[in-house]
CSV table of N, CA, C and O in Angstrom, one decimal:
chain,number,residue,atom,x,y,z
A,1,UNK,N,-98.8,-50.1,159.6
A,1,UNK,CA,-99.9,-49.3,159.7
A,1,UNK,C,-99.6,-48.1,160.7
A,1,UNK,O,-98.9,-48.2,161.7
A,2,UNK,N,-100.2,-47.0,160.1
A,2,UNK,CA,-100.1,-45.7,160.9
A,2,UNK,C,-101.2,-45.5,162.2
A,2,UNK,O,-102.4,-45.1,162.1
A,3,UNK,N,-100.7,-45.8,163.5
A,3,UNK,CA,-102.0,-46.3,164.6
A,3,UNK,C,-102.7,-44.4,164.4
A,3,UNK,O,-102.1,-43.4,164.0
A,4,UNK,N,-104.3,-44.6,164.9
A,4,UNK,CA,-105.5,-44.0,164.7
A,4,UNK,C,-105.3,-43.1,166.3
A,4,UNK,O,-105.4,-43.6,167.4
A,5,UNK,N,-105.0,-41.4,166.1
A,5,UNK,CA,-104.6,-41.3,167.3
A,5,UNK,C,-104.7,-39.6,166.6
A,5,UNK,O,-103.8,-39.0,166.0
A,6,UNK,N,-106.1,-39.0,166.8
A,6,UNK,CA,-106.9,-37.6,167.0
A,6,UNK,C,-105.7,-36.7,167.6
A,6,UNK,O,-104.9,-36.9,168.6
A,7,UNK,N,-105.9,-35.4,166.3
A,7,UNK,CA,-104.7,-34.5,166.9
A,7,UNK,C,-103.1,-34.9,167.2
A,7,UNK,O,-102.4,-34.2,168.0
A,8,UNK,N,-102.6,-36.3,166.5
A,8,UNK,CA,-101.1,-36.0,166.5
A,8,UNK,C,-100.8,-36.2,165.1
A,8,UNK,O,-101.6,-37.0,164.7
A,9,UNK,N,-99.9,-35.9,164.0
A,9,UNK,CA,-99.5,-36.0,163.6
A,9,UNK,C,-98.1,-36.7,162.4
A,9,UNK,O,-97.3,-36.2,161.7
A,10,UNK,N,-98.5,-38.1,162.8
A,10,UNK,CA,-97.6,-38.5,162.7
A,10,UNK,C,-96.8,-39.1,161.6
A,10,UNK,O,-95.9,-40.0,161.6
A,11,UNK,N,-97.5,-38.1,160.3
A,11,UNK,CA,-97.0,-38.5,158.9
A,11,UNK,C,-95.6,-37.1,159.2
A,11,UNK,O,-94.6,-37.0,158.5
A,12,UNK,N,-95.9,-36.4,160.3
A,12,UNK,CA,-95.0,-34.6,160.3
A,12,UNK,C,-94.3,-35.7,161.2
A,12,UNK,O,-93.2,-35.8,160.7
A,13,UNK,N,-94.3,-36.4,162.3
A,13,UNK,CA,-93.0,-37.3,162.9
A,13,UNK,C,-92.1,-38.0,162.2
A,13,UNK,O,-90.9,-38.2,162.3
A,14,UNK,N,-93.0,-38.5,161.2
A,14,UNK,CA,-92.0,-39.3,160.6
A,14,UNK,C,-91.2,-38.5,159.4
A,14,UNK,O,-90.0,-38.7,159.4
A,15,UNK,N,-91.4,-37.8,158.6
A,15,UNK,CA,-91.3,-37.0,157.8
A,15,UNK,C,-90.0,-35.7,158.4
A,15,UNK,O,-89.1,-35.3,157.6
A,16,UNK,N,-90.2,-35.2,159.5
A,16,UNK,CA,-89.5,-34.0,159.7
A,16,UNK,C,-89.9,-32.8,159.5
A,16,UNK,O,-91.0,-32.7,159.1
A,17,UNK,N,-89.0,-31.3,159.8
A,17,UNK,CA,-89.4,-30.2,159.2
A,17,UNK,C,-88.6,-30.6,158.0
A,17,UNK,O,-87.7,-31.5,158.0
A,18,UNK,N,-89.1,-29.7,156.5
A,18,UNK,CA,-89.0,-29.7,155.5
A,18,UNK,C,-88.3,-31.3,155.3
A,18,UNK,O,-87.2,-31.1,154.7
A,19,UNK,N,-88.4,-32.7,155.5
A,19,UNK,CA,-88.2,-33.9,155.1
A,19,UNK,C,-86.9,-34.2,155.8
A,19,UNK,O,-86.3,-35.2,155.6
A,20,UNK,N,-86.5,-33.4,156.6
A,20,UNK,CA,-84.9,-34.0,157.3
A,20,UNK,C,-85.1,-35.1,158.3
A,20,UNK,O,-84.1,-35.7,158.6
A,21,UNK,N,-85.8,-35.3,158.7
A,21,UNK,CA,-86.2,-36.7,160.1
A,21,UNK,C,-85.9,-38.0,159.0
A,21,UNK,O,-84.9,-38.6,159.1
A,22,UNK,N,-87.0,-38.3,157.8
A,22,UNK,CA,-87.1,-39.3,157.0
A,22,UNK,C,-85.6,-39.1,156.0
A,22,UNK,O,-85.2,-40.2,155.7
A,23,UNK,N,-84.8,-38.2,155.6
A,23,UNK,CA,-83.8,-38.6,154.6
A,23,UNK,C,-83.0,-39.0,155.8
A,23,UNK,O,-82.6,-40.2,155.6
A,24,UNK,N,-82.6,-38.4,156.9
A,24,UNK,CA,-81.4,-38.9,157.5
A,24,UNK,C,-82.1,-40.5,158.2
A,24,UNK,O,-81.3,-41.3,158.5
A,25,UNK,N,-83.1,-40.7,158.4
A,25,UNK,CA,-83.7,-42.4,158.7
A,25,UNK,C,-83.4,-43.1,157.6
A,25,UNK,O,-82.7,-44.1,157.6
A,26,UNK,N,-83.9,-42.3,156.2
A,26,UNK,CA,-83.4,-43.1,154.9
A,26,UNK,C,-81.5,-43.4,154.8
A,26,UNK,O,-81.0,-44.5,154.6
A,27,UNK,N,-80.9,-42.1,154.9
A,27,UNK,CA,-79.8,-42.7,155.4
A,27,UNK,C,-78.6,-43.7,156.0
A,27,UNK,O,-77.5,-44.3,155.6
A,28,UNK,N,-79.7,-43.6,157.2
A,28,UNK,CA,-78.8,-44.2,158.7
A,28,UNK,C,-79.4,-45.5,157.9
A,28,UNK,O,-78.6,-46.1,157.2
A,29,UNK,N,-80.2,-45.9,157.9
A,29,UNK,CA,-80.8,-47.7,157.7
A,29,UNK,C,-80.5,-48.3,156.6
A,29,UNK,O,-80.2,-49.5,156.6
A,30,UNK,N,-80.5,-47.2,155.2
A,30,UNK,CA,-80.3,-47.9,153.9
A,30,UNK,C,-81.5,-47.9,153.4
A,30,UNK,O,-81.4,-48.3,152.3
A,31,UNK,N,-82.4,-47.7,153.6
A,31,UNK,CA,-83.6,-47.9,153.5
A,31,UNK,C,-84.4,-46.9,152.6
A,31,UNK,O,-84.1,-45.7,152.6
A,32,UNK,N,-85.7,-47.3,151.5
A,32,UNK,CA,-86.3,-46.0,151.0
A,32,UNK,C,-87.6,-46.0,152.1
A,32,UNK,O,-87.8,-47.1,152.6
A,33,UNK,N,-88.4,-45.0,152.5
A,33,UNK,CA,-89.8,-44.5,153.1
A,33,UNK,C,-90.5,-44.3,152.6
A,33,UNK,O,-90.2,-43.5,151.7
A,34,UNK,N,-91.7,-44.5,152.5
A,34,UNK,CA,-93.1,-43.7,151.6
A,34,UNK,C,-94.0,-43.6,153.0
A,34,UNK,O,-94.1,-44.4,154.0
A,35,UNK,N,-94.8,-42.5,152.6
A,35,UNK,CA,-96.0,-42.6,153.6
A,35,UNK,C,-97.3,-42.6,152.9
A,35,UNK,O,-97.8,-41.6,152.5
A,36,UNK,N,-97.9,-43.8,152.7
A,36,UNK,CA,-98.9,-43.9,151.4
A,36,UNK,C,-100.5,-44.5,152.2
A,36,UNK,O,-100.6,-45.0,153.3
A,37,UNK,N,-101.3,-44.4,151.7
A,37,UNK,CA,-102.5,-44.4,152.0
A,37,UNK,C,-103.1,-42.9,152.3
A,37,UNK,O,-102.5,-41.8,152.2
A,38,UNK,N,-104.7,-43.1,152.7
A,38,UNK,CA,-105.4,-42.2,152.3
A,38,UNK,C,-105.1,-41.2,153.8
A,38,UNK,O,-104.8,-41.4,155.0
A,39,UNK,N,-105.2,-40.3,153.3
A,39,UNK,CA,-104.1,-39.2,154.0
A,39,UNK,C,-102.7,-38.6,154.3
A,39,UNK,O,-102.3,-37.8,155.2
A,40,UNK,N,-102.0,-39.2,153.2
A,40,UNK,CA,-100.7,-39.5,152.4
A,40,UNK,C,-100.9,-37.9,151.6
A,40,UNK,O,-100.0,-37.1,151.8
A,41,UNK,N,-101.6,-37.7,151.1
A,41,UNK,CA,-101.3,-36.4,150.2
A,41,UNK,C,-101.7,-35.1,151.0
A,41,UNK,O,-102.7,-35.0,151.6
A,42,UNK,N,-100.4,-34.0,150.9
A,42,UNK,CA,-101.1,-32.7,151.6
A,42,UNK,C,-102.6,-32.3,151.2
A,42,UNK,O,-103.5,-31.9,151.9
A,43,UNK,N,-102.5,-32.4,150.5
A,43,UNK,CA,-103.8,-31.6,149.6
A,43,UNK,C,-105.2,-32.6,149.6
A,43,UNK,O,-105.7,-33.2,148.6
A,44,UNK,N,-105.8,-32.5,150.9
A,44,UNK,CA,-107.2,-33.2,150.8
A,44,UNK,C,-108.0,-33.5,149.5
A,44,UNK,O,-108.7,-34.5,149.3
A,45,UNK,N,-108.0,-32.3,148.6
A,45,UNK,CA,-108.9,-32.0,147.6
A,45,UNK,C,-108.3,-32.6,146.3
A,45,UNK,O,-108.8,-32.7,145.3
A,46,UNK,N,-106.9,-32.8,146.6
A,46,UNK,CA,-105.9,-32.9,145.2
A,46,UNK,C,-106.5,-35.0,145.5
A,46,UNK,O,-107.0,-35.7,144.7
A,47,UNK,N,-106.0,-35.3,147.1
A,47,UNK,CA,-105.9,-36.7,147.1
A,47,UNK,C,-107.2,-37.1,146.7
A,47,UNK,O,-107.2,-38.1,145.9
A,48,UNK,N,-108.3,-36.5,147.0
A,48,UNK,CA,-109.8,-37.0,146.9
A,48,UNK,C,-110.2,-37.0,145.3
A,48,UNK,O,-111.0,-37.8,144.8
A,49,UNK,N,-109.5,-36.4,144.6
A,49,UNK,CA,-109.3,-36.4,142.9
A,49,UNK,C,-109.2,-37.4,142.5
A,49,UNK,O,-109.9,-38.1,141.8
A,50,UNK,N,-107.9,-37.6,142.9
A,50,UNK,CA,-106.6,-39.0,142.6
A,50,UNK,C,-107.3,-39.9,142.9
A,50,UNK,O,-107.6,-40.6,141.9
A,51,UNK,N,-107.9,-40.3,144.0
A,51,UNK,CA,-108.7,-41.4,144.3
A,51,UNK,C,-109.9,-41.9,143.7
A,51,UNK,O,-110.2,-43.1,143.4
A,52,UNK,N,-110.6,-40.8,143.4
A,52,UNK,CA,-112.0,-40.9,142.8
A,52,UNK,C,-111.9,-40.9,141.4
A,52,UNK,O,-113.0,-41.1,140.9
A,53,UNK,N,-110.7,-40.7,140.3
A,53,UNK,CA,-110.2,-41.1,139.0
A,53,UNK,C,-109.6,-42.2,139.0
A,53,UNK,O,-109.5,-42.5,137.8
A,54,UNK,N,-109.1,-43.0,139.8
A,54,UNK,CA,-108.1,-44.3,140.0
A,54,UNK,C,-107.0,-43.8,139.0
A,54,UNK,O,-106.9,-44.2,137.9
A,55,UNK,N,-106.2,-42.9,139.4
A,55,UNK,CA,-105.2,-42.4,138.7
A,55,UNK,C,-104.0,-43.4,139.5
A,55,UNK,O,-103.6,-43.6,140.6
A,56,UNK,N,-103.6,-43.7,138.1
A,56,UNK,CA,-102.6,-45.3,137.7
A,56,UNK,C,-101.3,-44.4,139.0
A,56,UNK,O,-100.8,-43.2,139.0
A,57,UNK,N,-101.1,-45.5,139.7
A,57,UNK,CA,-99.7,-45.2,140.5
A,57,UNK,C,-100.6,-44.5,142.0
A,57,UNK,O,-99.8,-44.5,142.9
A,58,UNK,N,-101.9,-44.0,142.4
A,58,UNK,CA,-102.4,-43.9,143.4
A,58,UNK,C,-103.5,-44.6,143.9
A,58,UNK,O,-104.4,-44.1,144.6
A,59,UNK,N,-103.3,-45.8,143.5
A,59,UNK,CA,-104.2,-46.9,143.9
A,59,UNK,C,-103.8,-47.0,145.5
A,59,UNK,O,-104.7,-47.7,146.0
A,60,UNK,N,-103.0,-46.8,146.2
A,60,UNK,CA,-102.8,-46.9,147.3
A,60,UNK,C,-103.7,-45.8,148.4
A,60,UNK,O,-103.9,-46.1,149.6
A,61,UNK,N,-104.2,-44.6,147.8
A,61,UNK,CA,-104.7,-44.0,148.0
A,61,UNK,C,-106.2,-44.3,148.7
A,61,UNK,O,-106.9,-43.4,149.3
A,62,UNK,N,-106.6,-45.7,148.5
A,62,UNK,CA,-108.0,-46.5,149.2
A,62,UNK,C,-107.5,-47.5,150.0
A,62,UNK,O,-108.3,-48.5,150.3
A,63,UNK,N,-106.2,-47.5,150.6
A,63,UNK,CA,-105.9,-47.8,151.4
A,63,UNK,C,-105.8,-47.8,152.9
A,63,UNK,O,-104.7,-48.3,153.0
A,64,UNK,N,-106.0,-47.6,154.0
A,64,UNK,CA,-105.7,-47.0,155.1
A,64,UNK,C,-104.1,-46.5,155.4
A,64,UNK,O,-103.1,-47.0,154.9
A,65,UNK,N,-104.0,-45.6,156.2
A,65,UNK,CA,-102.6,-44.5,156.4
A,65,UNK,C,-101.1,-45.6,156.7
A,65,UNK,O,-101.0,-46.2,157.7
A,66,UNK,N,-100.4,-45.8,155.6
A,66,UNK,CA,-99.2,-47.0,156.4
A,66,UNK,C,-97.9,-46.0,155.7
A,66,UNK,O,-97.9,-45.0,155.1
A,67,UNK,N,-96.6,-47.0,156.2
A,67,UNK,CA,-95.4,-46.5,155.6
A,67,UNK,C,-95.0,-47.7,155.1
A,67,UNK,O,-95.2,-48.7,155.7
A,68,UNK,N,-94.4,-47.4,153.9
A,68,UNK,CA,-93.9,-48.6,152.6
A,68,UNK,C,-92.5,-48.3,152.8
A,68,UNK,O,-92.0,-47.3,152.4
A,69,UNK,N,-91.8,-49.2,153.7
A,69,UNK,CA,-90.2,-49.7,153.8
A,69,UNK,C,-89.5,-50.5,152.8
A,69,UNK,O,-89.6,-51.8,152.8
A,70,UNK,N,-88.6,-49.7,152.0
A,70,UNK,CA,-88.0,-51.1,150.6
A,70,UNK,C,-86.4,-51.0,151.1
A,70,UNK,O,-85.8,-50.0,151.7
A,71,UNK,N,-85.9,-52.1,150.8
A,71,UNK,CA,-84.6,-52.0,151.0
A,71,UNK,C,-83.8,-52.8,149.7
A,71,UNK,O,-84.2,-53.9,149.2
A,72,UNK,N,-82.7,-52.0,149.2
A,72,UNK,CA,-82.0,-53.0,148.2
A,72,UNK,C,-80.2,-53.5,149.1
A,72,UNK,O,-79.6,-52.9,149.9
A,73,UNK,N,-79.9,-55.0,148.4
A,73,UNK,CA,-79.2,-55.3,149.2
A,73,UNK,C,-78.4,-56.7,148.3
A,73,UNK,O,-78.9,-57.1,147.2
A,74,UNK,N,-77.4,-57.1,148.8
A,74,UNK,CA,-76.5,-58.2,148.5
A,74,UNK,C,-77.3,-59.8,148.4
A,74,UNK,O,-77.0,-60.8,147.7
A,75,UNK,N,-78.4,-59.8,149.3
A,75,UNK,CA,-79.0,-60.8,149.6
A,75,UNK,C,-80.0,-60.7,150.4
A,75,UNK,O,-80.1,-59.7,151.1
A,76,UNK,N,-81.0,-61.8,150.3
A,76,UNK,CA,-81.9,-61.6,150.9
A,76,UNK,C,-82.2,-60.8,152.6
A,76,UNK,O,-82.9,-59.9,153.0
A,77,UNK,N,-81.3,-61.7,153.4
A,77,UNK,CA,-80.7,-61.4,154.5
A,77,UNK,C,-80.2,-60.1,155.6
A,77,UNK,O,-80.4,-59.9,156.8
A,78,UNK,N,-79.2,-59.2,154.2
A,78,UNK,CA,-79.2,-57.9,154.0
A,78,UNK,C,-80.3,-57.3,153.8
A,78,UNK,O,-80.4,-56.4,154.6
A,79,UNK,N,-81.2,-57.3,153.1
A,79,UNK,CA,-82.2,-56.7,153.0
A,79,UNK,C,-82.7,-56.4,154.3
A,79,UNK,O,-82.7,-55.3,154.8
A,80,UNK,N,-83.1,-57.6,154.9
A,80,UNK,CA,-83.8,-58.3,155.9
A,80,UNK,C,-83.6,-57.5,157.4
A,80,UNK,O,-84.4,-57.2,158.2
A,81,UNK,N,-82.2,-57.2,157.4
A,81,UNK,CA,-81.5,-56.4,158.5
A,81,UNK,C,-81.5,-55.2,158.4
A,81,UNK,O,-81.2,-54.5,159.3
A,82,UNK,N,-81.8,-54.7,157.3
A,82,UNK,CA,-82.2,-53.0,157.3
A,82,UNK,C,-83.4,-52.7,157.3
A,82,UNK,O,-83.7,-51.6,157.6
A,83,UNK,N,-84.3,-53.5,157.0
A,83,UNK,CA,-85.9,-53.5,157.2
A,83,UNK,C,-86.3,-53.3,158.5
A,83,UNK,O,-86.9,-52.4,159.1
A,84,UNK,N,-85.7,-54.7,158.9
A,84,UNK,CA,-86.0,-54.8,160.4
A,84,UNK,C,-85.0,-53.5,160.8
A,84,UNK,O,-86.1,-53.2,161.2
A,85,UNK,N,-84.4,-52.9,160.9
A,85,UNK,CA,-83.7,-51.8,161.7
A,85,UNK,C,-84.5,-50.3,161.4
A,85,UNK,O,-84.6,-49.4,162.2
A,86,UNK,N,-85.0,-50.4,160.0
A,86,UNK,CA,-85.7,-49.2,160.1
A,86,UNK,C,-87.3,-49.4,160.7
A,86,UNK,O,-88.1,-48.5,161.1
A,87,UNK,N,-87.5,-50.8,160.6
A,87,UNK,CA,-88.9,-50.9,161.2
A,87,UNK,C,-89.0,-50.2,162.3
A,87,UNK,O,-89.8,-49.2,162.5
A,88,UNK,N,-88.0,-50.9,163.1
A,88,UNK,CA,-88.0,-50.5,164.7
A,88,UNK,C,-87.7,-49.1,165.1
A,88,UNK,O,-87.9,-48.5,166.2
A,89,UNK,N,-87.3,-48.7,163.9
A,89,UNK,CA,-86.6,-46.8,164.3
A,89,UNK,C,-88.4,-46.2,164.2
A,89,UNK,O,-88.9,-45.5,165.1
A,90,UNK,N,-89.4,-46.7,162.8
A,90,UNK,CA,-90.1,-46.1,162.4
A,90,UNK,C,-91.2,-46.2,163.7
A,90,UNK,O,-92.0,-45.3,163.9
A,91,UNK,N,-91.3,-47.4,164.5
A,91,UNK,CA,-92.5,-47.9,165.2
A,91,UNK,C,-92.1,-47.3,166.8
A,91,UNK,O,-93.0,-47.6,167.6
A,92,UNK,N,-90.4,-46.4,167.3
A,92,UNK,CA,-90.4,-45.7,168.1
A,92,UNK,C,-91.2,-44.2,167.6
A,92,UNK,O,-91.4,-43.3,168.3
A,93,UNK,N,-91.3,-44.2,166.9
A,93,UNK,CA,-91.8,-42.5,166.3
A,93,UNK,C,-93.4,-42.8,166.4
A,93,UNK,O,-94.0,-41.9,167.0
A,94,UNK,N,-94.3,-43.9,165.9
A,94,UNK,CA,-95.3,-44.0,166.3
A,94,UNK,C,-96.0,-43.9,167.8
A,94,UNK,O,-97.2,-44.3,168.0
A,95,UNK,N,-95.4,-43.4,168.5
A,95,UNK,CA,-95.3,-43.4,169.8
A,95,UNK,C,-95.9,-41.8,170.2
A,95,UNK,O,-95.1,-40.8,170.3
A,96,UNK,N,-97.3,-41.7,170.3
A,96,UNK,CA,-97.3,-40.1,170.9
A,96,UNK,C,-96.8,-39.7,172.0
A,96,UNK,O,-97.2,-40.1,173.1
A,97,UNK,N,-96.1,-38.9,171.9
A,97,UNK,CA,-95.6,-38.4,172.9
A,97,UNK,C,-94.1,-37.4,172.5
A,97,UNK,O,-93.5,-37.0,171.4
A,98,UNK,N,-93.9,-37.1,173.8
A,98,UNK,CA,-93.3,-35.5,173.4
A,98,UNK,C,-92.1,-36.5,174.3
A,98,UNK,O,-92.2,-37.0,175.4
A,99,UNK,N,-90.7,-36.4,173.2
A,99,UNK,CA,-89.5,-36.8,173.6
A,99,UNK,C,-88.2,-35.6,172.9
A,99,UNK,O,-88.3,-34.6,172.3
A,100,UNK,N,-87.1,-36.4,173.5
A,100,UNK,CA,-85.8,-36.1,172.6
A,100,UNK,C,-86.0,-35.9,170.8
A,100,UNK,O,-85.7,-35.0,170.0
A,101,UNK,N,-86.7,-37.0,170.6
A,101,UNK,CA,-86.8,-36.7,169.0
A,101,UNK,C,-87.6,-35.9,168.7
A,101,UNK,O,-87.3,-35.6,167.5
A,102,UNK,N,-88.6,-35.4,169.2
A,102,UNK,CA,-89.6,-34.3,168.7
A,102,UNK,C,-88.9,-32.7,169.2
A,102,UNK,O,-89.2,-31.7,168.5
A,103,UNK,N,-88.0,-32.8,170.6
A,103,UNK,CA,-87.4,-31.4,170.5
A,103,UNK,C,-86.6,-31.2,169.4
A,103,UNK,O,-86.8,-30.3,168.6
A,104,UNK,N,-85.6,-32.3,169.0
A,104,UNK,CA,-84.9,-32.3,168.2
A,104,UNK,C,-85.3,-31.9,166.6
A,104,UNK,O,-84.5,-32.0,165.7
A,105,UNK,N,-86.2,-31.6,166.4
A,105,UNK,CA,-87.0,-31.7,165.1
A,105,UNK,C,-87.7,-29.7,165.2
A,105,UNK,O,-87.5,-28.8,164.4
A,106,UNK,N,-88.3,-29.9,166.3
A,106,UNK,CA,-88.6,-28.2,166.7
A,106,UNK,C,-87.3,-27.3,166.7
A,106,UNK,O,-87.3,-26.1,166.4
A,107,UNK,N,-86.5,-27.9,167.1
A,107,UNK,CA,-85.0,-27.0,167.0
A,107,UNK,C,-84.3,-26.8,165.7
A,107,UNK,O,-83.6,-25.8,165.4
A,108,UNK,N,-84.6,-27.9,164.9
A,108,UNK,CA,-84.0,-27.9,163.2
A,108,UNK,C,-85.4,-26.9,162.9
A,108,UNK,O,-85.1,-25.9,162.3
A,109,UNK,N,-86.4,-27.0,163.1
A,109,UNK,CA,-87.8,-26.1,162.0
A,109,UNK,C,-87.2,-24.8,162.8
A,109,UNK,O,-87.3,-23.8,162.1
A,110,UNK,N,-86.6,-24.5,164.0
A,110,UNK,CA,-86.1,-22.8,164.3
A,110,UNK,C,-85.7,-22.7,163.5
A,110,UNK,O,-86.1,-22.1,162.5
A,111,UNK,N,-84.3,-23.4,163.6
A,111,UNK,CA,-83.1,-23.3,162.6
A,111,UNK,C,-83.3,-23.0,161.3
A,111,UNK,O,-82.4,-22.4,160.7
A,112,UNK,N,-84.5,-23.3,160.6
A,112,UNK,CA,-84.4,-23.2,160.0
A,112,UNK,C,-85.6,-21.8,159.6
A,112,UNK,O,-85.7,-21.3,158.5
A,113,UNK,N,-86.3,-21.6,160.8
A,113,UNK,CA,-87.3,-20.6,160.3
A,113,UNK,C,-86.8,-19.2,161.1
A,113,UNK,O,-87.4,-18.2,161.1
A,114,UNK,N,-85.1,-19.6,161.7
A,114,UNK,CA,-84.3,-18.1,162.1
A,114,UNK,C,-84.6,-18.3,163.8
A,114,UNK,O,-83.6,-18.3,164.6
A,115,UNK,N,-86.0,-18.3,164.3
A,115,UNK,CA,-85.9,-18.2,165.5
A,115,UNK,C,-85.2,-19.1,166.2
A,115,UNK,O,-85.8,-19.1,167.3
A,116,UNK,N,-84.4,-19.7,166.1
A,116,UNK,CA,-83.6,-20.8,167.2
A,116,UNK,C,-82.3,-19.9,168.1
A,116,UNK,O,-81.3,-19.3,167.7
A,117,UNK,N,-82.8,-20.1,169.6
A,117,UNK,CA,-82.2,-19.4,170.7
A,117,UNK,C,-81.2,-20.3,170.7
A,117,UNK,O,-81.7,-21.4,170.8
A,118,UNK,N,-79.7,-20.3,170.5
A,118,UNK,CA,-78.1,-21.0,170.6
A,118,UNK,C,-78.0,-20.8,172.3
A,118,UNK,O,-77.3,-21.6,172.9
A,119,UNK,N,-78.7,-19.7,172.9
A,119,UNK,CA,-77.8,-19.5,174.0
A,119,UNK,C,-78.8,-20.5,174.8
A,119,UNK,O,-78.4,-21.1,175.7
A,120,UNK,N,-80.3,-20.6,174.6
A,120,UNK,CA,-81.1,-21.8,175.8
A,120,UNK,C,-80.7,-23.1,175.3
A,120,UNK,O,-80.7,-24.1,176.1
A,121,UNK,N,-80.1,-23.3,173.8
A,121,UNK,CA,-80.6,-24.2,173.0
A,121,UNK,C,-81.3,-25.5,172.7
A,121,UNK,O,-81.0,-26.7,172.3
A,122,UNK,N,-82.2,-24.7,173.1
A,122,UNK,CA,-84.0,-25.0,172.4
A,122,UNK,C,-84.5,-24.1,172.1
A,122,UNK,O,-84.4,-22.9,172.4
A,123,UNK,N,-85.6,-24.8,170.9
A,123,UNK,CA,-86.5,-24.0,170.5
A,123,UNK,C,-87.3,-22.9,171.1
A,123,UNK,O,-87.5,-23.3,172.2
A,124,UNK,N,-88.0,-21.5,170.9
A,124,UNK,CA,-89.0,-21.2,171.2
A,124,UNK,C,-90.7,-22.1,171.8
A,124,UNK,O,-91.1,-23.3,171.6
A,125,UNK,N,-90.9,-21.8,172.0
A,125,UNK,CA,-91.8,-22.8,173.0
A,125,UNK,C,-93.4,-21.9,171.7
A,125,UNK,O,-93.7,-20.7,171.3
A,126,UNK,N,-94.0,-23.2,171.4
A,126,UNK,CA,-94.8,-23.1,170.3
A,126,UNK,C,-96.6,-23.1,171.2
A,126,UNK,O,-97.6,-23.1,170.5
């Protein structure tokens, strides 16, 4: 479950700028991510649709805010060790607060939106 916590953001922590935080987590662990329940879709008005038609495949959408961890594997066991490894990566990110991983994330959205200073290297101060 996604803890209940006014003004932070933490479907954009886990996710990244433009999805780079979640593919390289999807990566490093083996693991796929979803961020499903209600507040899962950008579009308030698109999700409130989906929901109120029970449109087949967003039934999760009357759920409360969680992330769906799957893993495929050799054996049960494998599975078991990449779950648990991405669990623990996913449930440091649940964590508000302003660390290494969040500059790190502000520096890739410069990077990627041009402003990123190489010579302070960090971001512009938002």
């Amino acid at each position: 479950m996604v803890p209940e916590h006014p003004n932070y953001n933490f479907i954009g922590r886990i996710l990244g700028p433009r999805g780079i935080s979640v593919r390289q987590l999807e990566a490093s662990s083996g693991c796929g991510i979803l961020i499903r329940g209600k507040g899962s879709v950008k579009n308030a008005e698109r999700e409130e649709r989906l929901r109120s038609k029970n449109t087949p495949g967003f039934e999760h959408l009357k759920e409360p805010l969680h992330v769906l961890i799957t893993a495929e594997g050799n054996d049960e066991a494998e599975c078991d060790t990449k779950l648990d490894k991405c669990k623990r990566r996913i449930e440091k990110l649940l964590k508000p607060e302003y660390d290494e991983f969040k500059r790190r994330q502000l520096a890739q959205l410069a990077m990627i939106n041009g402003t990123y200073d190489a010579t302070r290297g960090i971001p512009p101060a938002i």
